[in-house]
């Protein structure tokens, strides 16, 4: 069996993607100079929130995910971020390849709320690998990529912000059920409000949450 090892050397926002996308730069090594014809690689990415500190503002913003700071000893559990796959081309010994990870700014998603709550610093990530490798100097051998292959990587918060700002500059995004959307449309129409921003501002004023 070929022994594989993995590393993550960088992560960047894809400036040309149609939607928010992160690109992880992976380094894959096959021991003994093994010839790898191709590899169908899967990657599960988790956030490990216990591996960084948080200021008071961040802690307050993370309250809906992890509760009060006093509970974090038991509630600061890993958060599922993404799953992605890539077909790695043939190589001998070592190769670097890109793993594209489509993302969402839907604040109903726990990972998105976590990223939005952070002011600065790094996001502690764990990349867990699996898949199938096709190896052999003469002919093909099919080998699994073991489930215990994983690597930690700290992604700068600014990379996430850069990615989001490319697609939603200066904006947020919320998802509403159809009946709530219909009610908002009716409210906006009755008051002849020019935009969704004006509609929300009007509702906040009526609720006493904001004054002009």
XYZ file of N, CA and C in Angstrom:
636
model
N 0.832 -1.195 0.000
C 0.000 0.000 0.000
C 0.872 1.252 0.000
N 0.491 2.222 -0.798
C 1.209 3.492 -0.843
C 0.829 4.344 0.346
N 1.832 4.958 0.954
C 1.577 5.866 2.068
C 1.459 7.288 1.529
N 0.326 7.909 1.769
C 0.095 9.271 1.309
C 0.159 10.236 2.489
N 0.669 11.410 2.234
C 0.631 12.489 3.223
C 0.136 13.760 2.541
N -0.481 14.631 3.341
C -1.128 15.824 2.800
C -0.696 17.058 3.577
N -0.680 18.167 2.894
C -0.432 19.457 3.506
C -1.272 20.520 2.821
N -1.534 21.605 3.524
C -2.239 22.759 2.942
C -1.303 23.949 3.058
N -0.876 24.480 1.920
C 0.127 25.535 1.915
C -0.469 26.939 1.840
N -1.732 27.041 1.423
C -2.305 28.382 1.238
C -3.801 28.253 1.007
N -4.514 29.349 1.206
C -5.925 29.431 0.828
C -6.183 30.857 0.363
N -6.950 30.975 -0.704
C -7.227 32.292 -1.275
C -8.675 32.340 -1.763
N -9.166 33.546 -1.947
C -10.471 33.737 -2.568
C -10.317 33.661 -4.078
N -11.227 32.949 -4.747
C -11.201 32.855 -6.207
C -11.841 34.112 -6.788
N -11.016 34.938 -7.389
C -11.489 36.233 -7.900
C -12.382 36.098 -9.124
N -12.395 34.929 -9.774
C -13.120 34.779 -11.040
C -14.300 33.819 -10.936
N -14.594 33.319 -9.756
C -15.711 32.384 -9.593
C -17.044 33.123 -9.685
N -18.065 32.406 -10.148
C -19.399 33.003 -10.269
C -20.021 33.273 -8.906
N -19.652 32.494 -7.903
C -20.148 32.676 -6.542
C -18.993 32.603 -5.566
N -19.239 32.897 -4.287
C -18.151 32.866 -3.301
C -17.447 31.505 -3.279
N -16.141 31.512 -3.485
C -15.367 30.276 -3.572
C -13.990 30.483 -2.958
N -13.603 29.561 -2.100
C -12.242 29.522 -1.571
C -11.448 28.463 -2.329
N -10.166 28.719 -2.519
C -9.293 27.761 -3.190
C -8.165 27.388 -2.228
N -8.138 26.130 -1.832
C -7.092 25.619 -0.956
C -5.984 25.001 -1.814
N -4.759 25.373 -1.518
C -3.609 24.805 -2.224
C -3.105 23.608 -1.419
N -3.214 22.427 -2.007
C -2.848 21.188 -1.329
C -1.532 20.646 -1.864
N -0.735 20.074 -0.964
C 0.459 19.342 -1.360
C 0.240 17.867 -1.005
N 0.386 16.996 -1.987
C 0.166 15.561 -1.797
C 1.469 14.836 -2.083
N 1.856 13.954 -1.163
C 3.090 13.194 -1.305
C 2.795 11.698 -1.263
N 3.364 10.969 -2.205
C 3.281 9.507 -2.217
C 4.673 8.964 -1.924
N 4.804 8.168 -0.877
C 6.115 7.705 -0.448
C 6.753 6.763 -1.472
N 8.087 6.742 -1.411
C 8.825 5.795 -2.241
C 8.815 6.102 -3.719
N 8.476 7.331 -4.089
C 8.448 7.679 -5.502
C 7.405 6.917 -6.297
N 6.312 6.535 -5.633
C 5.261 5.777 -6.303
C 4.639 6.581 -7.446
N 4.393 5.923 -8.547
C 3.705 6.540 -9.677
C 2.209 6.509 -9.405
N 1.599 7.708 -9.342
C 0.159 7.842 -9.156
C -0.432 8.311 -10.477
N -1.268 7.484 -11.084
C -1.861 7.838 -12.376
C -2.944 8.901 -12.213
N -3.695 8.816 -11.133
C -4.750 9.788 -10.837
C -5.242 9.513 -9.421
N -5.905 10.518 -8.848
C -6.467 10.355 -7.509
C -7.807 11.076 -7.450
N -8.850 10.344 -7.072
C -10.156 10.947 -6.817
C -10.199 11.282 -5.334
N -9.993 12.546 -5.015
C -9.805 12.974 -3.633
C -11.045 13.684 -3.103
N -11.454 13.300 -1.912
C -12.544 13.973 -1.202
C -11.979 14.643 0.043
N -12.561 15.783 0.389
C -12.083 16.533 1.549
C -13.273 17.083 2.333
N -13.301 16.775 3.597
C -14.270 17.364 4.521
C -13.542 18.411 5.357
N -14.123 19.599 5.471
C -13.468 20.695 6.177
C -14.314 21.077 7.394
N -13.674 21.122 8.549
C -14.342 21.495 9.793
C -13.661 22.701 10.412
N -14.457 23.512 11.087
C -13.925 24.596 11.910
C -13.724 24.042 13.316
N -12.567 24.346 13.899
C -12.274 23.905 15.268
C -12.199 25.132 16.177
N -13.341 25.624 16.646
C -13.386 26.909 17.358
C -12.611 26.933 18.667
N -12.370 25.778 19.273
C -11.656 25.754 20.551
C -10.172 26.076 20.391
N -9.687 26.137 19.156
C -8.261 26.337 18.916
C -7.872 27.802 18.711
N -8.739 28.739 19.113
C -8.383 30.156 19.067
C -9.102 30.889 20.196
N -8.635 32.095 20.475
C -9.273 32.914 21.491
C -10.254 33.898 20.874
N -11.091 34.527 21.725
C -12.136 35.438 21.258
C -12.231 36.631 22.197
N -12.352 37.822 21.605
C -12.578 38.992 22.444
C -14.052 39.062 22.823
N -14.415 40.049 23.645
C -15.786 40.124 24.164
C -16.805 40.346 23.051
N -16.440 41.161 22.062
C -17.369 41.412 20.956
C -17.631 40.125 20.173
N -16.570 39.371 19.890
C -16.727 38.102 19.175
C -17.538 37.107 19.996
N -17.262 37.057 21.294
C -17.978 36.125 22.171
C -19.474 36.416 22.175
N -19.832 37.702 22.193
C -21.256 38.065 22.175
C -21.892 37.653 20.851
N -21.164 37.851 19.734
C -21.708 37.498 18.423
C -21.835 35.993 18.247
N -21.057 35.222 18.992
C -21.094 33.761 18.891
C -22.049 33.121 19.892
N -22.777 33.949 20.624
C -23.662 33.422 21.657
C -24.724 32.474 21.143
N -25.262 32.746 19.934
C -26.321 31.872 19.417
C -25.771 30.526 18.962
N -24.450 30.442 18.729
C -23.843 29.171 18.333
C -23.378 28.345 19.532
N -22.735 29.027 20.506
C -22.074 28.293 21.580
C -22.585 28.641 22.976
N -23.528 29.588 23.071
C -24.031 29.975 24.376
C -23.095 30.933 25.094
N -23.316 31.136 26.377
C -22.483 32.030 27.171
C -21.061 31.483 27.276
N -20.103 32.408 27.428
C -18.700 32.007 27.500
C -18.450 30.992 28.620
N -19.216 31.089 29.700
C -19.036 30.166 30.822
C -19.319 28.719 30.440
N -20.065 28.497 29.345
C -20.402 27.148 28.903
C -19.449 26.610 27.844
N -18.491 27.408 27.414
C -17.690 27.040 26.265
C -16.808 25.817 26.488
N -16.572 25.463 27.744
C -15.793 24.266 27.996
C -16.435 23.021 27.418
N -17.769 23.031 27.294
C -18.486 21.871 26.744
C -19.197 22.163 25.431
N -19.388 23.441 25.100
C -20.196 23.774 23.912
C -19.367 24.189 22.693
N -18.072 24.425 22.875
C -17.243 24.913 21.766
C -16.813 23.731 20.902
N -17.794 23.130 20.234
C -17.566 21.918 19.447
C -17.250 22.252 17.992
N -16.619 21.318 17.253
C -16.335 21.555 15.833
C -17.597 21.870 15.037
N -17.429 22.708 14.015
C -18.531 23.128 13.140
C -18.224 22.655 11.723
N -19.171 21.946 11.134
C -18.990 21.501 9.745
C -18.989 22.700 8.811
N -17.964 22.801 7.979
C -17.848 23.924 7.056
C -18.211 23.524 5.633
N -17.547 22.522 5.075
C -17.768 22.200 3.661
C -17.270 20.797 3.347
N -17.747 20.286 2.216
C -17.218 19.069 1.614
C -16.960 19.357 0.147
N -15.822 18.913 -0.336
C -15.453 19.176 -1.722
C -14.643 18.002 -2.245
N -14.515 17.933 -3.555
C -13.730 16.862 -4.176
C -12.964 17.425 -5.358
N -11.899 16.713 -5.724
C -11.086 17.131 -6.846
C -10.444 15.886 -7.467
N -10.300 15.898 -8.783
C -9.573 14.836 -9.465
C -8.132 15.299 -9.643
N -7.229 14.661 -8.935
C -5.817 15.039 -8.968
C -5.148 14.355 -10.161
N -4.439 15.095 -10.994
C -3.779 14.472 -12.161
C -2.606 13.599 -11.733
N -2.058 12.857 -12.686
C -0.968 11.946 -12.409
C 0.281 12.647 -11.907
N 1.025 11.958 -11.039
C 2.280 12.502 -10.519
C 3.129 11.359 -9.972
N 4.384 11.668 -9.768
C 5.305 10.735 -9.134
C 5.965 11.439 -7.959
N 5.788 10.905 -6.799
C 6.414 11.473 -5.600
C 5.589 12.546 -4.931
N 5.419 13.705 -5.599
C 4.728 14.829 -4.955
C 4.086 15.726 -6.000
N 2.974 16.361 -5.598
C 2.266 17.292 -6.477
C 1.556 18.328 -5.636
N 1.361 19.507 -6.206
C 0.491 20.513 -5.606
C -0.712 20.712 -6.518
N -1.875 20.844 -5.912
C -3.106 20.998 -6.686
C -4.071 21.890 -5.929
N -5.042 22.464 -6.632
C -6.037 23.350 -6.026
C -7.318 22.591 -5.712
N -7.869 22.886 -4.557
C -9.180 22.360 -4.166
C -10.135 23.537 -4.051
N -11.093 23.638 -4.977
C -12.079 24.720 -4.959
C -13.234 24.350 -4.041
N -13.587 25.275 -3.144
C -14.645 25.029 -2.159
C -15.705 26.125 -2.285
N -16.844 25.838 -2.922
C -17.930 26.823 -2.981
C -18.452 27.118 -1.572
N -18.755 28.385 -1.320
C -19.187 28.822 0.010
C -20.521 29.542 -0.079
N -21.103 29.799 1.069
C -22.369 30.513 1.126
C -22.284 31.610 2.174
N -23.062 32.683 1.956
C -23.163 33.744 2.955
C -24.502 33.660 3.681
N -25.187 32.543 3.538
C -26.463 32.319 4.200
C -26.220 32.269 5.703
N -26.746 33.249 6.439
C -26.493 33.319 7.875
C -27.317 32.316 8.674
N -28.135 31.494 8.010
C -28.748 30.364 8.687
C -27.761 29.211 8.837
N -26.656 29.269 8.110
C -25.632 28.235 8.159
C -24.653 28.575 9.285
N -24.383 27.594 10.155
C -23.554 27.848 11.337
C -22.168 28.363 10.962
N -21.548 27.787 9.935
C -20.204 28.222 9.550
C -20.192 29.687 9.117
N -21.213 30.118 8.385
C -21.279 31.514 7.943
C -21.431 32.457 9.133
N -22.251 32.078 10.108
C -22.412 32.910 11.300
C -21.093 32.988 12.069
N -20.376 31.880 12.121
C -19.091 31.877 12.816
C -18.117 32.841 12.144
N -17.957 32.734 10.830
C -17.027 33.616 10.114
C -17.410 35.081 10.308
N -18.697 35.378 10.219
C -19.150 36.765 10.336
C -18.875 37.344 11.716
N -18.845 36.488 12.726
C -18.655 36.959 14.104
C -17.214 37.352 14.406
N -16.257 36.909 13.600
C -14.847 37.128 13.911
C -14.378 38.501 13.433
N -13.632 39.173 14.291
C -13.130 40.501 13.960
C -11.822 40.445 13.192
N -10.951 39.505 13.568
C -9.620 39.446 12.958
C -8.988 38.105 13.304
N -7.738 37.939 12.921
C -7.014 36.724 13.266
C -7.230 35.612 12.264
N -7.158 34.379 12.751
C -7.244 33.196 11.905
C -8.434 32.326 12.272
N -8.861 31.524 11.296
C -9.895 30.509 11.513
C -9.196 29.152 11.560
N -9.278 28.433 12.672
C -8.643 27.117 12.746
C -9.474 26.055 12.022
N -8.905 25.488 10.979
C -9.606 24.503 10.158
C -8.917 23.146 10.263
N -9.714 22.106 10.086
C -9.204 20.748 9.976
C -9.703 20.159 8.670
N -8.780 19.728 7.812
C -9.119 19.118 6.523
C -8.934 17.613 6.650
N -10.001 16.855 6.412
C -9.975 15.402 6.511
C -10.125 14.805 5.119
N -9.206 13.926 4.740
C -9.154 13.423 3.381
C -9.592 11.965 3.282
N -10.130 11.632 2.138
C -10.443 10.249 1.777
C -10.497 10.200 0.257
N -10.701 9.010 -0.298
C -10.794 8.911 -1.746
C -10.153 7.646 -2.280
N -9.812 7.679 -3.562
C -9.254 6.520 -4.247
C -8.081 6.954 -5.116
N -6.974 6.202 -5.016
C -5.794 6.474 -5.828
C -5.571 5.327 -6.801
N -5.152 5.670 -8.010
C -4.827 4.689 -9.040
C -3.321 4.734 -9.247
N -2.626 3.690 -8.827
C -1.172 3.709 -8.774
C -0.576 2.556 -9.582
N 0.763 2.562 -9.674
C 1.463 1.447 -10.301
C 2.356 1.894 -11.432
N 3.590 1.349 -11.456
C 4.516 1.683 -12.534
C 4.102 1.021 -13.849
N 3.576 -0.190 -13.759
C 3.083 -0.885 -14.946
C 1.702 -1.424 -14.661
N 0.672 -0.884 -15.295
C -0.697 -1.259 -14.974
C -1.234 -0.417 -13.830
N -2.466 -0.733 -13.423
C -3.152 0.061 -12.411
C -3.396 -0.776 -11.164
N -3.174 -0.134 -10.018
C -3.607 -0.665 -8.736
C -4.548 0.358 -8.121
N -5.633 -0.126 -7.589
C -6.596 0.769 -6.948
C -6.368 0.723 -5.446
N -6.089 1.890 -4.856
C -5.812 1.970 -3.424
C -6.688 3.037 -2.782
N -7.153 2.790 -1.559
C -7.928 3.813 -0.868
C -7.016 4.880 -0.262
N -7.538 6.073 -0.152
C -6.891 7.102 0.667
C -7.471 6.943 2.064
N -6.689 6.551 3.053
C -7.241 6.227 4.379
C -7.963 7.407 5.021
N -8.976 7.080 5.811
C -9.786 8.105 6.466
C -9.019 8.878 7.535
N -7.882 8.356 7.987
C -7.162 9.037 9.066
C -6.223 10.127 8.555
N -6.245 10.391 7.262
C -5.394 11.435 6.701
C -6.054 12.797 6.908
N -5.383 13.660 7.645
C -5.942 14.980 7.946
C -4.821 15.982 8.138
N -5.155 17.259 8.048
C -4.167 18.319 8.229
C -4.873 19.555 8.779
N -4.203 20.253 9.676
C -4.739 21.497 10.227
C -4.224 22.679 9.419
N -5.047 23.697 9.319
C -4.636 24.915 8.611
C -5.357 26.098 9.239
N -4.639 27.201 9.375
C -5.227 28.418 9.926
C -5.453 29.403 8.780
N -6.722 29.651 8.481
C -7.084 30.548 7.390
C -7.302 31.954 7.930
N -6.616 32.961 7.414
C -6.859 34.329 7.871
C -8.319 34.749 7.648
N -8.899 35.395 8.643
C -10.274 35.886 8.525
C -10.402 36.819 7.322
N -9.351 37.577 7.017
C -9.413 38.539 5.911
C -9.635 37.837 4.569
N -9.228 36.570 4.438
C -9.466 35.838 3.191
C -10.959 35.611 3.002
N -11.659 35.233 4.070
C -13.116 35.059 3.998
C -13.790 36.379 3.642
N -13.373 37.449 4.295
C -13.994 38.757 4.034
C -13.750 39.197 2.593
N -12.547 38.984 2.111
C -12.238 39.339 0.721
C -13.157 38.583 -0.239
N -13.369 37.297 0.022
C -14.231 36.492 -0.839
C -15.666 37.016 -0.819
N -16.187 37.292 0.369
C -17.568 37.773 0.482
C -17.719 39.151 -0.150
N -16.735 40.028 0.060
C -16.825 41.379 -0.492
C -16.796 41.386 -2.018
N -16.224 40.355 -2.622
C -16.234 40.264 -4.083
C -17.647 40.091 -4.621
N -18.513 39.457 -3.847
C -19.861 39.129 -4.331
C -20.962 39.898 -3.606
N -20.732 40.271 -2.348
C -21.730 41.016 -1.570
C -21.046 42.201 -0.897
N -20.522 43.154 -1.668
C -19.768 44.257 -1.063
C -20.623 45.114 -0.142
N -20.207 45.188 1.117
C -20.904 46.021 2.081
C -22.296 45.560 2.423
N -22.631 44.310 2.123
C -23.998 43.830 2.305
C -24.034 42.573 3.168
N -25.226 42.279 3.663
C -25.509 41.005 4.303
C -26.538 40.257 3.469
N -26.888 39.077 3.917
C -27.838 38.254 3.158
C -28.625 37.418 4.136
N -29.951 37.413 3.997
C -30.788 36.564 4.834
C -31.779 35.817 3.943
N -32.157 34.636 4.395
C -33.123 33.808 3.662
C -34.435 33.810 4.433
N -35.551 34.062 3.715
C -36.864 34.143 4.350
C -37.819 33.135 3.719
N -38.753 32.579 4.504
C -39.783 31.725 3.914
C -40.711 32.544 3.028
N -41.412 31.864 2.138
C -42.242 32.544 1.145
C -43.297 33.452 1.736
N -43.964 33.018 2.829
C -45.028 33.847 3.387
C -44.476 35.140 3.997
N -43.292 35.060 4.625
C -42.677 36.264 5.168
C -42.258 37.209 4.041
N -41.756 36.636 2.943
C -41.358 37.459 1.801
C -42.568 38.154 1.190
N -43.687 37.430 1.079
C -44.907 38.033 0.537
C -45.383 39.181 1.415
N -45.294 38.999 2.746
C -45.720 40.053 3.666
C -44.823 41.286 3.544
N -43.519 41.069 3.371
C -42.608 42.196 3.198
C -42.868 42.936 1.887
N -43.140 42.163 0.823
C -43.467 42.788 -0.456
C -44.718 43.655 -0.342
N -45.727 43.146 0.348
C -46.966 43.904 0.524
C -46.712 45.171 1.346
N -45.912 45.042 2.406
C -45.563 46.193 3.247
C -44.845 47.256 2.426
N -43.879 46.820 1.632
C -43.118 47.756 0.804
C -44.022 48.437 -0.220
N -44.911 47.658 -0.819
C -45.797 48.215 -1.836
C -46.753 49.249 -1.248
N -47.341 48.949 -0.077
C -48.302 49.869 0.541
C -47.663 51.210 0.859
N -46.403 51.205 1.221
C -45.711 52.433 1.626
C -44.876 53.035 0.497
N -44.903 52.390 -0.681
C -44.158 52.876 -1.843
C -42.686 53.113 -1.501
N -42.099 52.169 -0.790
C -40.702 52.289 -0.388
C -39.793 51.934 -1.566
N -38.714 52.675 -1.761
C -37.917 52.519 -2.981
C -36.964 51.319 -2.989
N -36.665 50.735 -1.817
C -35.675 49.658 -1.777
C -35.932 48.761 -0.569
N -35.254 47.596 -0.572
C -35.353 46.708 0.585
C -34.689 47.326 1.807
N -33.641 48.106 1.597
C -33.013 48.785 2.722
C -33.995 49.736 3.395
N -34.718 50.502 2.574
C -35.710 51.425 3.130
C -36.835 50.662 3.837
N -37.191 49.503 3.315
C -38.238 48.691 3.926
C -37.828 48.220 5.319
N -36.624 47.703 5.436
C -36.145 47.234 6.737
C -35.971 48.402 7.700
N -35.441 49.528 7.209
C -35.289 50.704 8.059
C -36.646 51.148 8.610
N -37.669 51.120 7.758
C -39.006 51.515 8.197
C -39.531 50.588 9.283
N -39.329 49.294 9.100
C -39.761 48.322 10.111
C -39.021 48.517 11.429
N -37.720 48.804 11.364
C -36.942 49.026 12.580
C -37.413 50.288 13.299
N -37.741 51.315 12.533
C -38.242 52.534 13.157
C -39.567 52.294 13.856
N -40.463 51.550 13.210
C -41.753 51.241 13.804
C -41.598 50.423 15.079
N -40.558 49.572 15.103
C -40.321 48.746 16.286
C -39.551 49.497 17.370
N -39.144 50.739 17.078
C -38.406 51.527 18.036
C -36.959 51.123 18.173
N -36.448 50.372 17.190
C -35.065 49.906 17.253
C -34.083 50.899 16.620
N -34.603 51.834 15.824
C -33.714 52.775 15.154
C -34.489 54.066 14.880
N -33.776 55.195 14.982
C -34.369 56.492 14.624
C -33.443 57.156 13.619
N -34.029 57.910 12.731
C -33.231 58.601 11.704
C -32.542 59.820 12.309
